Short mmCIF file of C-alpha atoms in Angstrom, two decimals:
data_model
loop_
_atom_site.label_atom_id
_atom_site.label_comp_id
_atom_site.label_asym_id
_atom_site.label_seq_id
_atom_site.Cartn_x
_atom_site.Cartn_y
_atom_site.Cartn_z
CA MET B 304 -113.40 128.08 103.58
CA THR B 305 -114.79 125.67 105.66
CA GLU B 306 -115.89 126.41 109.24
CA PRO B 307 -113.35 125.19 111.93
CA ILE B 308 -114.50 122.51 113.94
CA ILE B 309 -114.31 122.46 117.77
CA ARG B 310 -113.55 118.92 119.22
CA GLN B 311 -112.01 117.61 122.07
CA VAL B 312 -107.81 117.53 122.24
CA ARG B 313 -106.35 113.92 121.99
CA ALA B 314 -103.46 112.56 122.77
CA GLU B 315 -101.58 112.88 119.53
CA ASP B 316 -102.48 116.41 119.44
CA ALA B 317 -99.78 116.91 122.18
CA GLY B 318 -96.86 118.11 119.92
CA GLU B 319 -98.99 120.42 117.93
CA LEU B 320 -100.80 121.99 120.84
CA ALA B 321 -97.37 122.86 122.66
CA ALA B 322 -96.16 124.57 119.81
CA LEU B 323 -99.60 126.50 119.85
CA TRP B 324 -99.14 127.08 123.66
CA HIS B 325 -95.72 128.50 122.99
CA ARG B 326 -96.77 130.81 120.28
CA VAL B 327 -99.74 132.40 122.14
CA PHE B 328 -98.35 132.55 125.53
CA GLY B 329 -94.53 132.46 125.22
CA ASP B 330 -94.19 129.48 127.41
CA PRO B 331 -91.63 126.74 126.82
CA ALA B 332 -93.22 123.99 124.93
CA GLU B 333 -92.21 121.56 127.58
CA LEU B 334 -94.50 123.27 130.28
CA ALA B 335 -97.30 122.65 127.87
CA LEU B 336 -96.46 119.11 127.37
CA ALA B 337 -96.18 118.61 131.06
CA PHE B 338 -99.43 119.77 131.37
CA LEU B 339 -101.11 117.56 128.61
CA ALA B 340 -99.17 114.48 130.05
CA GLU B 341 -101.45 115.29 133.10
CA LEU B 342 -104.67 114.67 131.08
CA PRO B 343 -107.24 113.29 131.80
CA ALA B 344 -106.61 113.54 135.44
CA LEU B 345 -106.44 117.06 135.50
CA GLY B 346 -109.26 117.62 133.56
CA GLY B 347 -109.75 117.96 129.83
CA GLY B 348 -109.41 120.35 126.81
CA VAL B 349 -111.09 121.26 123.42
CA CYS B 350 -109.29 122.70 120.44
CA ALA B 351 -110.41 124.73 116.90
CA GLU B 352 -109.32 122.45 114.04
CA GLU B 353 -109.07 123.53 110.55
CA GLY B 354 -107.84 121.70 107.28
CA GLY B 355 -105.87 119.58 109.53
CA LYS B 356 -104.40 122.57 111.65
CA LEU B 357 -105.16 123.32 114.97
CA LEU B 358 -105.87 127.00 115.48
CA GLY B 359 -106.41 127.37 119.19
CA ALA B 360 -107.34 125.31 122.48
CA ALA B 361 -109.05 125.99 125.84
CA TYR B 362 -108.80 123.76 128.87
CA ALA B 363 -111.09 122.88 131.94
CA VAL B 364 -109.07 121.62 135.00
CA THR B 365 -111.30 119.54 136.91
CA ASP B 366 -108.62 118.83 139.81
CA PHE B 367 -109.67 121.27 142.52
CA THR B 368 -112.51 120.87 144.79
CA LEU B 369 -114.27 122.99 147.36
CA GLU B 370 -115.48 120.94 149.98
CA ASP B 371 -117.89 118.41 147.98
CA ARG B 372 -117.99 120.85 145.27
CA ARG B 373 -115.70 120.23 141.81
CA ALA B 374 -114.48 123.16 140.23
CA ALA B 375 -114.16 123.60 136.17
CA TYR B 376 -111.49 125.94 136.14
CA LEU B 377 -110.75 127.23 132.51
CA TYR B 378 -107.04 127.99 131.80
CA ALA B 379 -104.89 128.57 128.71
CA ILE B 380 -107.28 129.75 126.48
CA GLY B 381 -105.71 130.90 123.38
CA VAL B 382 -105.89 131.16 119.56
CA LEU B 383 -103.06 131.90 116.97
CA PRO B 384 -102.75 135.17 116.06
CA GLU B 385 -103.55 134.55 112.57
CA ALA B 386 -107.04 132.94 113.31
CA ARG B 387 -108.03 135.72 115.59
CA GLY B 388 -111.01 137.65 114.99
CA ARG B 389 -113.14 134.97 113.65
CA GLY B 390 -114.67 134.21 117.24
CA LEU B 391 -112.84 131.39 117.91
CA GLY B 392 -112.19 132.42 121.39
CA LYS B 393 -115.50 132.57 122.55
CA ARG B 394 -116.52 129.29 120.91
CA LEU B 395 -113.42 127.48 122.59
CA THR B 396 -114.44 129.23 126.10
CA LYS B 397 -117.88 128.18 125.92
CA GLU B 398 -117.18 124.33 124.81
CA ALA B 399 -114.36 124.32 127.65
CA ALA B 400 -117.00 125.30 130.06
CA ALA B 401 -119.56 122.61 128.89
CA LEU B 402 -116.86 120.02 128.73
CA GLY B 403 -115.91 120.79 132.32
CA ARG B 404 -119.66 120.64 133.43
CA ALA B 405 -119.56 117.04 131.74
CA LEU B 406 -116.87 116.13 133.43
CA GLY B 407 -118.69 116.34 136.61
CA ALA B 408 -118.00 119.87 137.61
CA ASP B 409 -120.39 121.97 139.91
CA PHE B 410 -119.29 125.44 139.04
CA VAL B 411 -117.17 127.13 136.36
CA CYS B 412 -114.52 129.74 137.18
CA THR B 413 -111.42 131.35 135.42
CA LEU B 414 -108.89 133.95 136.16
CA PRO B 415 -109.18 136.74 133.33
CA ALA B 416 -105.60 137.83 131.95
CA ASN B 417 -106.64 141.70 132.51
CA ALA B 418 -109.42 143.76 133.89
CA PRO B 419 -111.14 144.54 130.45
CA LEU B 420 -111.81 140.78 130.27
CA TYR B 421 -114.01 140.46 133.32
CA PRO B 422 -117.16 141.96 131.93
CA TRP B 423 -116.30 139.66 128.70
CA TYR B 424 -116.25 136.51 130.65
CA GLU B 425 -119.55 137.35 132.45
CA LYS B 426 -121.36 138.33 129.38
CA LEU B 427 -120.04 134.84 127.44
CA ILE B 428 -120.19 132.21 130.22
CA GLY B 429 -121.83 133.91 133.42
CA VAL B 430 -118.77 134.45 135.68
CA ARG B 431 -117.95 137.29 137.68
CA CYS B 432 -115.23 138.45 140.09
CA ALA B 433 -115.81 136.31 143.27
CA LEU B 434 -112.43 136.41 144.77
CA TYR B 435 -109.79 139.16 145.39
CA ARG B 436 -106.24 139.17 146.25
CA ARG B 437 -103.37 141.81 147.83
CA GLU B 438 -100.08 142.13 146.13
CA GLU B 439 -97.39 143.01 148.15
CA ARG B 440 -93.76 143.97 147.22
CA ILE B 441 -91.08 143.15 149.92
CA GLU B 442 -87.25 143.43 149.63
CA SER B 443 -85.69 140.16 149.88
CA ARG B 444 -82.84 139.52 152.45
CA PRO B 445 -81.21 136.38 153.70
CA GLY B 446 -83.11 134.25 156.23
CA GLU B 447 -85.08 130.65 156.72
CA LEU B 448 -83.66 128.41 153.92
CA PRO B 449 -86.20 127.05 151.52
CA LEU B 450 -86.30 123.33 150.93
CA PRO B 451 -87.76 122.05 147.73
CA LEU B 452 -91.02 119.58 148.56
CA SER B 453 -92.66 117.01 146.17
CA PRO B 454 -96.27 117.53 145.12
CA GLU B 455 -97.34 114.92 147.60
CA GLU B 456 -95.53 116.52 150.59
CA TYR B 457 -96.88 119.92 149.52
CA GLY B 458 -100.15 118.94 149.41
CA LEU B 459 -100.25 117.20 152.73
CA ARG B 460 -98.48 120.23 154.61
CA ARG B 461 -100.80 122.55 152.50
CA GLU B 462 -104.11 120.60 153.90
CA GLU B 463 -102.86 120.61 157.65
CA LEU B 464 -102.16 124.45 157.26
CA LEU B 465 -105.43 125.19 155.92
CA ARG B 466 -107.47 122.68 158.29
CA GLY B 467 -110.39 124.41 159.31
CA ARG B 468 -110.23 127.48 157.30
CA PRO B 469 -112.57 127.61 153.96
CA HIS B 470 -109.81 126.72 151.09
CA VAL B 471 -109.78 125.10 147.68
CA THR B 472 -107.97 121.68 147.75
CA ALA B 473 -105.47 121.11 144.86
CA GLY B 474 -105.64 117.55 143.68
CA PRO B 475 -102.55 115.34 142.78
CA ALA B 476 -102.52 116.30 139.11
CA SER B 477 -102.56 119.90 139.80
CA LEU B 478 -99.94 119.80 142.33
CA ARG B 479 -97.49 117.87 139.89
CA TYR B 480 -98.21 120.37 137.24
CA GLU B 481 -97.69 123.42 139.61
CA LYS B 482 -94.32 122.16 140.47
CA GLU B 483 -93.46 121.84 136.96
CA ASN B 484 -94.69 125.47 136.50
CA CYS B 485 -92.85 126.87 139.04
CA ARG B 486 -89.79 124.94 138.30
CA CYS B 487 -89.96 126.27 134.47
CA PHE B 488 -89.53 129.72 135.53
CA GLY B 489 -87.04 129.20 138.37
CA GLY B 490 -89.05 128.39 141.43
CA ASP B 491 -90.23 125.44 143.25
CA LEU B 492 -92.71 124.36 145.59
CA PHE B 493 -91.12 124.78 148.94
CA ALA B 494 -91.06 123.98 152.79
CA LEU B 495 -90.34 127.31 154.27
CA GLY B 496 -90.00 127.49 157.93
CA ALA B 497 -93.22 125.78 159.15
CA GLY B 498 -95.04 126.57 156.21
CA VAL B 499 -95.10 126.05 152.47
CA ALA B 500 -94.54 128.19 149.41
CA ALA B 501 -95.38 127.87 145.88
CA ALA B 502 -92.91 130.63 143.87
CA SER B 503 -91.26 131.37 140.65
CA VAL B 504 -89.13 134.17 139.08
CA ASP B 505 -90.87 136.68 136.67
CA GLU B 506 -88.86 139.34 135.17
CA GLY B 507 -85.91 139.47 137.92
CA GLU B 508 -88.71 139.30 140.70
CA THR B 509 -89.63 136.56 142.80
CA ARG B 510 -93.31 135.71 142.56
CA ILE B 511 -95.20 134.17 145.37
CA ARG B 512 -98.53 132.71 144.68
CA GLU B 513 -98.76 130.98 147.87
CA LEU B 514 -97.36 131.45 151.24
CA LEU B 515 -99.06 129.77 153.93
CA ALA B 516 -97.66 129.50 157.66
CA PRO B 517 -98.79 129.06 161.30
CA ALA B 518 -99.74 132.50 163.07
CA ARG B 519 -96.33 132.69 164.84
CA GLU B 520 -94.53 132.99 161.45
CA ASP B 521 -93.45 136.15 160.28
CA VAL B 522 -94.72 135.64 156.49
CA HIS B 523 -92.95 138.73 155.07
CA ALA B 524 -89.61 137.76 156.48
CA LEU B 525 -90.28 134.01 155.09
CA ALA B 526 -91.07 135.82 151.45
CA ALA B 527 -87.88 137.87 151.98
CA ALA B 528 -85.96 135.12 152.38
CA LEU B 529 -87.54 132.97 149.70
CA GLY B 530 -86.44 135.87 147.34
CA ALA B 531 -83.13 136.01 148.35
CA HIS B 532 -82.89 132.15 148.20
CA LEU B 533 -84.04 132.44 144.23
CA GLY B 534 -81.73 135.32 143.67
CA THR B 535 -83.89 138.26 143.09
CA GLU B 536 -83.86 141.94 144.73
CA ARG B 537 -87.65 141.92 145.17
CA VAL B 538 -90.28 139.89 146.15
CA LEU B 539 -94.23 140.12 144.73
CA LEU B 540 -96.30 138.16 147.53
CA LEU B 541 -100.03 137.40 146.63
CA SER B 542 -102.35 136.66 149.08
CA PRO B 543 -105.96 135.97 149.58
CA SER B 544 -107.94 139.32 150.49
CA ALA B 545 -111.60 140.35 150.68
CA GLN B 546 -110.73 143.66 148.54
CA GLY B 547 -108.16 144.37 146.31
CA GLN B 548 -107.08 143.24 142.97
CA PRO B 549 -109.83 141.36 141.22
CA TYR B 550 -108.77 137.53 140.90
CA LEU B 551 -110.94 134.75 140.42
CA ALA B 552 -114.32 134.99 138.37
CA ALA B 553 -117.08 132.24 139.17
CA ASP B 554 -120.70 131.57 138.03
CA THR B 555 -121.46 130.82 141.81
CA PRO B 556 -120.91 133.14 144.83
CA LEU B 557 -117.87 132.08 146.72
CA PRO B 558 -116.77 132.73 150.50
CA ALA B 559 -115.11 136.18 150.66
CA GLU B 560 -112.30 134.57 152.88
CA LEU B 561 -111.91 131.46 150.69
CA ILE B 562 -108.05 130.46 150.02
CA TRP B 563 -107.22 129.40 146.51
CA ASN B 564 -104.14 130.52 145.33
CA LEU B 565 -102.98 127.88 143.09
CA THR B 566 -104.59 129.07 139.80
CA LEU B 567 -101.55 127.82 137.74
CA ASP B 568 -100.72 131.66 136.88
#
């Protein structure tokens, strides 16, 4: 048996990559195609190929910036079940990190899927938990009416709300994909009161990955209203925190108060 080769993804791989994404993560193939359509503006990807078949893939999203530093955010690292146990996940992760650097990234980061993976990633590519986030569950109740926003409108409002605060800026391609990601799971990018929110529905619960609002706004009331709008009884509100659930792992220290939120999860 020949050793699988690791190469960069190509436009003609899109159909097979989308099918692989669906098998590994369970997401609709349409979501993967939306992601792939944003390459190379969004970043780049690598895949493992053997005998003309793709066995796994990993991507480096380079459309996030922290002041003058560009991130290589490793995303959607997956290997087909029948190809696991051969070290392909390690090879793809390392190659995706190298690709991110080659595309101009200043640091590498990722969001491990579960706690045991943090030391695995640290050993493999030198990233360690750099950011945490708080999880709050809130009962839905009617309130402020959310209004869908275009990715461009969301990005402009987001930057205004975060002015003067340490934060990661999401580029146009990542915001376009973020909107498709939210919409694919029953949510959207919203204007909410004087704030903004990115939300989807997960197992009957509204999942708010970002909710930004002026200090005068009650974010819990806004979250509850968004849950009611999306037709769920409860809301999971995720927000940055100096302590809490392990969140982003990076190969460089990040400010504890840094606001990222939009990690496409």
